[in-house]
mmCIF file of C-alpha atoms and ligand atoms in Angstrom:
data_model
loop_
_atom_site.group_PDB
_atom_site.id
_atom_site.type_symbol
_atom_site.label_atom_id
_atom_site.label_comp_id
_atom_site.label_asym_id
_atom_site.label_seq_id
_atom_site.Cartn_x
_atom_site.Cartn_y
_atom_site.Cartn_z
ATOM 1 C CA UNK H 24 34.344 88.606 152.740
ATOM 2 C CA UNK H 25 30.685 89.733 152.066
ATOM 3 C CA UNK H 26 31.946 92.185 149.735
ATOM 4 C CA UNK H 27 34.378 89.570 147.837
ATOM 5 C CA UNK H 28 31.461 87.311 147.556
ATOM 6 C CA UNK H 29 29.377 90.112 146.163
ATOM 7 C CA UNK H 30 31.989 91.075 143.689
ATOM 8 C CA UNK H 31 32.239 87.457 142.483
ATOM 9 C CA UNK H 32 28.466 87.435 142.028
ATOM 10 C CA UNK H 33 28.548 90.706 140.183
ATOM 11 C CA UNK H 34 31.186 89.113 137.950
ATOM 12 C CA UNK H 35 29.075 86.273 137.233
ATOM 13 C CA UNK H 36 26.031 88.429 136.396
ATOM 14 C CA UNK H 37 28.260 90.761 134.300
ATOM 15 C CA UNK H 38 29.366 87.612 132.191
ATOM 16 C CA UNK H 39 25.662 86.655 132.184
ATOM 17 C CA UNK H 40 25.051 89.914 130.528
ATOM 18 C CA UNK H 41 27.661 89.747 127.991
ATOM 19 C CA UNK H 42 25.410 89.294 125.031
ATOM 20 C CA UNK H 43 23.355 92.174 125.976
ATOM 21 C CA UNK H 44 26.324 94.155 126.285
ATOM 22 C CA UNK H 45 27.398 93.350 122.865
ATOM 23 C CA UNK H 46 24.095 94.219 121.384
ATOM 24 C CA UNK H 47 24.153 97.548 123.378
ATOM 25 C CA UNK H 48 27.501 98.297 121.863
ATOM 26 C CA UNK H 49 27.994 96.998 118.422
ATOM 27 C CA UNK H 50 31.785 96.841 117.005
ATOM 28 C CA UNK H 51 33.387 99.929 115.641
ATOM 29 C CA UNK H 52 33.132 101.062 112.292
ATOM 30 C CA UNK H 53 36.109 101.995 109.917
ATOM 31 C CA UNK H 54 36.802 105.580 109.015
ATOM 32 C CA UNK H 55 39.153 106.315 106.037
ATOM 33 C CA UNK H 56 39.887 109.379 104.201
ATOM 34 C CA UNK H 57 40.254 110.197 100.297
ATOM 35 C CA UNK H 58 42.061 111.088 98.450
ATOM 36 C CA UNK H 59 44.386 111.825 101.545
ATOM 37 C CA UNK H 60 44.519 112.242 105.412
ATOM 38 C CA UNK H 61 47.100 114.814 104.668
ATOM 39 C CA UNK H 62 45.593 117.488 102.359
ATOM 40 C CA UNK H 63 46.281 121.030 101.250
ATOM 41 C CA UNK H 64 44.269 124.206 102.433
ATOM 42 C CA UNK H 65 41.521 124.802 99.989
ATOM 43 C CA UNK H 66 41.071 121.295 98.672
ATOM 44 C CA UNK H 67 38.258 118.770 99.595
ATOM 45 C CA UNK H 68 38.705 115.811 101.494
ATOM 46 C CA UNK H 69 35.922 112.824 101.936
ATOM 47 C CA UNK H 70 35.642 111.031 105.179
ATOM 48 C CA UNK H 71 34.234 107.554 104.659
ATOM 49 C CA UNK H 72 32.512 105.740 107.708
ATOM 50 C CA UNK H 73 31.607 101.972 107.063
ATOM 51 C CA UNK H 74 30.351 98.991 108.810
ATOM 52 C CA UNK H 75 29.129 95.553 107.754
ATOM 53 C CA UNK H 76 25.879 96.251 109.730
ATOM 54 C CA UNK H 77 23.076 97.187 107.624
ATOM 55 C CA UNK H 78 20.329 99.846 108.077
ATOM 56 C CA UNK H 79 22.456 102.268 110.640
ATOM 57 C CA UNK H 80 22.770 105.923 110.810
ATOM 58 C CA UNK H 81 26.166 107.714 111.161
ATOM 59 C CA UNK H 82 27.644 110.405 113.566
ATOM 60 C CA UNK H 83 30.773 112.180 112.705
ATOM 61 C CA UNK H 84 32.840 113.605 115.514
ATOM 62 C CA UNK H 85 35.678 115.990 115.552
ATOM 63 C CA UNK H 86 37.570 116.218 118.921
ATOM 64 C CA UNK H 87 34.693 114.374 120.468
ATOM 65 C CA UNK H 88 32.184 116.684 119.373
ATOM 66 C CA UNK H 89 29.184 115.724 117.060
ATOM 67 C CA UNK H 90 29.837 117.320 113.737
ATOM 68 C CA UNK H 91 27.122 115.739 111.399
ATOM 69 C CA UNK H 92 24.746 113.085 111.403
ATOM 70 C CA UNK H 93 24.023 111.005 108.149
ATOM 71 C CA UNK H 94 21.561 108.069 107.026
ATOM 72 C CA UNK H 95 23.469 105.608 105.059
ATOM 73 C CA UNK H 96 21.989 106.565 101.817
ATOM 74 C CA UNK H 97 21.391 102.819 100.556
ATOM 75 C CA UNK H 98 19.920 100.667 103.446
ATOM 76 C CA UNK H 99 21.747 97.711 101.974
ATOM 77 C CA UNK H 100 25.223 99.239 102.385
ATOM 78 C CA UNK H 101 26.344 100.399 105.986
ATOM 79 C CA UNK H 102 28.379 103.338 104.776
ATOM 80 C CA UNK H 103 28.341 107.053 104.751
ATOM 81 C CA UNK H 104 30.688 109.958 103.148
ATOM 82 C CA UNK H 105 31.125 113.232 104.884
ATOM 83 C CA UNK H 106 32.397 115.518 102.603
ATOM 84 C CA UNK H 107 34.954 118.557 103.787
ATOM 85 C CA UNK H 108 35.093 121.029 101.191
ATOM 86 C CA UNK H 109 37.450 123.975 101.010
ATOM 87 C CA UNK H 110 39.545 122.852 104.011
ATOM 88 C CA UNK H 111 40.770 125.397 106.447
ATOM 89 C CA UNK H 112 42.875 125.105 109.422
ATOM 90 C CA UNK H 113 39.714 124.686 111.540
ATOM 91 C CA UNK H 114 38.957 121.394 109.709
ATOM 92 C CA UNK H 115 42.375 119.910 111.096
ATOM 93 C CA UNK H 116 42.131 117.783 113.943
ATOM 94 C CA UNK H 117 41.041 114.250 115.231
ATOM 95 C CA UNK H 118 37.983 112.347 113.711
ATOM 96 C CA UNK H 119 35.950 109.468 114.575
ATOM 97 C CA UNK H 120 32.701 107.965 113.631
ATOM 98 C CA UNK H 121 30.136 105.534 115.031
ATOM 99 C CA UNK H 122 26.858 104.297 114.012
ATOM 100 C CA UNK H 123 23.238 103.726 115.501
ATOM 101 C CA UNK H 124 20.864 101.089 114.344
ATOM 102 C CA UNK H 125 17.806 102.485 112.896
ATOM 103 C CA UNK H 126 15.160 101.883 115.421
ATOM 104 C CA UNK H 127 17.620 102.014 118.527
ATOM 105 C CA UNK H 128 18.877 105.783 117.978
ATOM 106 C CA UNK H 129 20.089 105.864 121.759
ATOM 107 C CA UNK H 130 22.512 102.738 121.248
ATOM 108 C CA UNK H 131 25.912 103.848 119.570
ATOM 109 C CA UNK H 132 28.492 101.477 118.246
ATOM 110 C CA UNK H 133 32.065 101.737 119.717
ATOM 111 C CA UNK H 134 33.792 104.618 118.036
ATOM 112 C CA UNK H 135 36.188 104.219 115.041
ATOM 113 C CA UNK H 136 39.990 104.370 115.342
ATOM 114 C CA UNK H 137 41.003 107.953 115.159
ATOM 115 C CA UNK H 138 41.886 109.590 112.074
ATOM 116 C CA UNK H 139 44.128 112.839 112.519
ATOM 117 C CA UNK H 140 43.494 114.910 109.552
ATOM 118 C CA UNK H 141 46.183 117.477 108.666
ATOM 119 C CA UNK H 142 45.503 120.350 106.590
ATOM 120 C CA UNK H 143 48.985 121.460 104.961
ATOM 121 C CA UNK H 144 50.098 125.072 104.119
ATOM 122 C CA UNK H 145 50.769 126.680 107.469
ATOM 123 C CA UNK H 146 54.428 126.542 107.763
ATOM 124 C CA UNK H 147 57.474 126.634 105.368
ATOM 125 C CA UNK H 148 58.128 123.405 103.698
ATOM 126 C CA UNK H 149 60.877 121.076 104.877
ATOM 127 C CA UNK H 150 63.563 119.372 102.961
ATOM 128 C CA UNK H 151 63.590 115.542 102.042
ATOM 129 C CA UNK H 152 66.651 113.722 101.402
ATOM 130 C CA UNK H 153 67.485 109.969 100.770
ATOM 131 C CA UNK H 154 70.995 108.475 101.198
ATOM 132 C CA UNK H 155 70.224 106.302 98.407
ATOM 133 C CA UNK H 156 68.956 108.694 95.597
ATOM 134 C CA UNK H 157 67.111 107.572 92.648
ATOM 135 C CA UNK H 158 67.215 103.684 91.744
ATOM 136 C CA UNK H 159 67.437 101.293 94.559
ATOM 137 C CA UNK H 160 67.676 97.621 94.384
ATOM 138 C CA UNK H 161 64.804 95.267 95.771
ATOM 139 C CA UNK H 162 65.391 94.365 99.222
ATOM 140 C CA UNK H 163 67.659 97.466 100.182
ATOM 141 C CA UNK H 164 67.043 99.660 102.963
ATOM 142 C CA UNK H 165 66.245 103.296 102.116
ATOM 143 C CA UNK H 166 66.765 105.996 104.579
ATOM 144 C CA UNK H 167 65.031 109.320 104.124
ATOM 145 C CA UNK H 168 65.721 112.403 106.132
ATOM 146 C CA UNK H 169 63.428 115.284 106.644
ATOM 147 C CA UNK H 170 64.584 118.455 107.795
ATOM 148 C CA UNK H 171 62.461 121.579 108.731
ATOM 149 C CA UNK H 172 63.459 125.089 108.645
ATOM 150 C CA UNK H 173 64.620 126.970 111.744
ATOM 151 C CA UNK H 174 60.921 128.250 112.888
ATOM 152 C CA UNK H 175 59.571 128.257 116.284
ATOM 153 C CA UNK H 176 57.173 125.736 116.522
ATOM 154 C CA UNK H 177 56.237 123.662 119.764
ATOM 155 C CA UNK H 178 54.978 119.686 119.705
ATOM 156 C CA UNK H 179 55.876 118.881 116.428
ATOM 157 C CA UNK H 180 55.678 115.481 114.590
ATOM 158 C CA UNK H 181 56.958 114.455 110.968
ATOM 159 C CA UNK H 182 55.118 112.389 108.580
ATOM 160 C CA UNK H 183 56.581 110.610 105.437
ATOM 161 C CA UNK H 184 53.977 110.769 102.627
ATOM 162 C CA UNK H 185 53.943 108.858 99.553
ATOM 163 C CA UNK H 186 51.824 110.273 96.352
ATOM 164 C CA UNK H 187 48.764 108.329 95.668
ATOM 165 C CA UNK H 188 48.602 106.917 99.231
ATOM 166 C CA UNK H 189 45.880 108.204 101.517
ATOM 167 C CA UNK H 190 47.700 107.486 104.699
ATOM 168 C CA UNK H 191 51.011 108.824 105.918
ATOM 169 C CA UNK H 192 53.579 105.880 105.303
ATOM 170 C CA UNK H 193 55.307 106.642 108.807
ATOM 171 C CA UNK H 194 55.227 109.326 111.670
ATOM 172 C CA UNK H 195 58.310 110.191 113.853
ATOM 173 C CA UNK H 196 59.087 112.406 116.701
ATOM 174 C CA UNK H 197 62.252 114.761 115.519
ATOM 175 C CA UNK H 198 65.544 115.077 116.792
ATOM 176 C CA UNK H 199 66.293 118.565 117.038
ATOM 177 C CA UNK H 200 64.859 119.550 113.758
ATOM 178 C CA UNK H 201 64.858 116.425 111.436
ATOM 179 C CA UNK H 202 63.469 113.083 111.468
ATOM 180 C CA UNK H 203 64.836 110.082 109.706
ATOM 181 C CA UNK H 204 62.557 107.340 108.034
ATOM 182 C CA UNK H 205 63.775 104.037 107.253
ATOM 183 C CA UNK H 206 62.030 101.834 104.237
ATOM 184 C CA UNK H 207 63.258 98.322 105.001
ATOM 185 C CA UNK H 208 63.408 95.226 102.924
ATOM 186 C CA UNK H 209 61.987 97.580 99.631
ATOM 187 C CA UNK H 210 59.883 96.003 96.966
ATOM 188 C CA UNK H 211 58.638 97.343 93.395
ATOM 189 C CA UNK H 212 55.681 98.655 95.285
ATOM 190 C CA UNK H 213 57.771 101.133 97.234
ATOM 191 C CA UNK H 214 58.530 102.718 93.861
ATOM 192 C CA UNK H 215 57.044 106.460 94.061
ATOM 193 C CA UNK H 216 57.058 109.904 94.693
ATOM 194 C CA UNK H 217 57.635 110.801 98.462
ATOM 195 C CA UNK H 218 57.409 113.851 100.410
ATOM 196 C CA UNK H 219 57.352 114.883 103.988
ATOM 197 C CA UNK H 220 55.500 117.419 106.403
ATOM 198 C CA UNK H 221 55.902 118.473 109.993
ATOM 199 C CA UNK H 222 52.964 119.251 112.046
ATOM 200 C CA UNK H 223 51.480 120.026 115.426
ATOM 201 C CA UNK H 224 50.393 117.109 117.831
ATOM 202 C CA UNK H 225 48.223 119.530 119.633
ATOM 203 C CA UNK H 226 45.232 121.917 118.577
ATOM 204 C CA UNK H 227 45.144 123.703 116.167
ATOM 205 C CA UNK H 228 47.117 120.643 114.164
ATOM 206 C CA UNK H 229 48.526 122.795 111.721
ATOM 207 C CA UNK H 230 50.900 121.411 109.217
ATOM 208 C CA UNK H 231 53.739 122.704 106.997
ATOM 209 C CA UNK H 232 53.692 122.618 103.209
ATOM 210 C CA UNK H 233 54.985 119.165 101.887
ATOM 211 C CA UNK H 234 58.445 118.964 101.017
ATOM 212 C CA UNK H 235 59.500 118.738 97.169
ATOM 213 C CA UNK H 236 58.794 115.350 95.763
ATOM 214 C CA UNK H 237 61.761 112.711 95.984
ATOM 215 C CA UNK H 238 61.365 109.955 93.382
ATOM 216 C CA UNK H 239 62.434 106.393 94.425
ATOM 217 C CA UNK H 240 62.384 103.604 91.926
ATOM 218 C CA UNK H 241 62.919 100.117 93.076
ATOM 219 C CA UNK H 242 64.184 97.525 90.711
ATOM 220 C CA UNK H 243 64.082 93.867 90.678
ATOM 221 C CA UNK H 244 67.158 91.882 91.977
ATOM 222 C CA UNK H 245 66.861 89.114 89.142
ATOM 223 C CA UNK H 246 67.291 91.696 86.562
ATOM 224 C CA UNK H 247 70.465 93.250 88.232
ATOM 225 C CA UNK H 248 71.989 89.379 88.464
ATOM 226 C CA UNK H 249 71.261 88.499 84.884
ATOM 227 C CA UNK H 250 73.095 91.599 83.729
ATOM 228 C CA UNK H 251 75.919 90.942 86.011
ATOM 229 C CA UNK H 252 76.309 87.436 84.591
ATOM 230 C CA UNK H 253 75.960 88.580 81.030
ATOM 231 C CA UNK H 254 78.372 91.162 81.487
HETATM 232 C C1 NAG J 14 35.389 120.994 96.102
HETATM 233 O O1 NAG J 14 34.176 120.715 96.068
HETATM 234 C C2 NAG J 14 33.377 121.857 95.716
HETATM 235 C C3 NAG J 14 32.004 121.503 96.100
HETATM 236 O O2 NAG J 14 31.651 120.195 95.467
HETATM 237 C C4 NAG J 14 33.846 122.137 94.263
HETATM 238 O O3 NAG J 14 33.004 123.174 93.656
HETATM 239 C C5 NAG J 14 35.367 122.515 94.330
HETATM 240 O O4 NAG J 14 35.603 122.588 92.676
HETATM 241 C C6 NAG J 14 35.998 121.305 94.476
HETATM 242 N N1 NAG J 14 37.518 121.981 94.827
HETATM 243 C C7 NAG J 14 38.815 121.232 94.496
HETATM 244 C C8 NAG J 14 39.805 121.722 94.766
HETATM 245 O O5 NAG J 14 38.409 120.055 94.056
HETATM 246 C C1 NAG J 15 61.871 90.865 102.116
HETATM 247 O O1 NAG J 15 60.600 90.808 101.469
HETATM 248 C C2 NAG J 15 60.670 89.321 100.590
HETATM 249 C C3 NAG J 15 59.349 89.689 99.784
HETATM 250 O O2 NAG J 15 58.192 90.380 100.748
HETATM 251 C C4 NAG J 15 60.474 88.403 101.593
HETATM 252 O O3 NAG J 15 60.277 87.301 101.043
HETATM 253 C C5 NAG J 15 61.760 88.433 102.429
HETATM 254 O O4 NAG J 15 61.648 87.318 103.505
HETATM 255 C C6 NAG J 15 62.027 89.661 103.368
HETATM 256 N N1 NAG J 15 63.412 89.628 103.883
HETATM 257 C C7 NAG J 15 63.596 90.079 105.031
HETATM 258 C C8 NAG J 15 64.989 89.943 105.357
HETATM 259 O O5 NAG J 15 62.719 90.554 105.750
HETATM 260 C C1 NAG J 16 56.573 110.994 90.070
HETATM 261 O O1 NAG J 16 56.355 112.365 89.842
HETATM 262 C C2 NAG J 16 56.688 112.671 88.395
HETATM 263 C C3 NAG J 16 56.323 114.085 87.902
HETATM 264 O O2 NAG J 16 55.331 114.450 88.582
HETATM 265 C C4 NAG J 16 55.861 111.566 87.366
HETATM 266 O O3 NAG J 16 56.174 111.913 86.177
HETATM 267 C C5 NAG J 16 55.958 110.304 87.814
HETATM 268 O O4 NAG J 16 55.108 109.409 87.190
HETATM 269 C C6 NAG J 16 55.704 109.862 89.263
HETATM 270 N N1 NAG J 16 56.156 108.606 89.627
HETATM 271 C C7 NAG J 16 55.505 107.523 90.190
HETATM 272 C C8 NAG J 16 55.931 106.352 90.278
HETATM 273 O O5 NAG J 16 54.106 108.059 90.539
#
């Protein structure tokens, strides 16, 4: 009974301290990768950590360990860029960032969402096939199948990539040695060159070479209808 009362009291106090808590642990920053989160070995990737909060310092963590500390270069912008050059297998893994208000170096923000950087080129490339090759009509569903060669690798996932897009479009656990991706209700914006990779979901997080590109072109419905009427 008494302990319940104490618990209630404590809850009341905790709620009372709400504002203080929020001050102590500011909201998480966002972490993004450029040009892509799935990058070939020996290429360069920039990880950008940003927050609307001004006057902050940033820390980049990999696998939970602090890798690098940076001051945001311009005090009006809460943003820092971490340059990873000449990528090697050791750079693959799970990254987060956080920030510290200047003058409060011991109070860190919540960590950003985790970004899983994949470095490609360590296993033979898979093949990517579409049931509807080439030109598809707006609104259609496109199914893509990625199949990996017969190699001994455990804990594998597949990712669908689109050229010019930093983040993988979709990730899938495979069935046997293949995974199916589905693009539903496609629009003109889905036009592009697609490829896929497979990768380890555990350290050392190595990824295959990307498959050959598969071009998909989405055409408008109106155009097709007009042609049908005219013909
Ligand atoms: C990566 O960055 C380094 C140093 O900035 C530069 O010398 C090199 O040319 C870059 N490599 C690629 C593939 O862009
Ligand atoms: C397909 O996408 C269009 C445009 O984005 C939207 O208006 C329509 O409702 C979608 N159809 C379905 C079945 O989701
Ligand atoms: C796809 O790749 C080909 C060959 O590299 C290129 O000519 C074409 O412009 C690309 N298409 C898109 C939509 O990016």
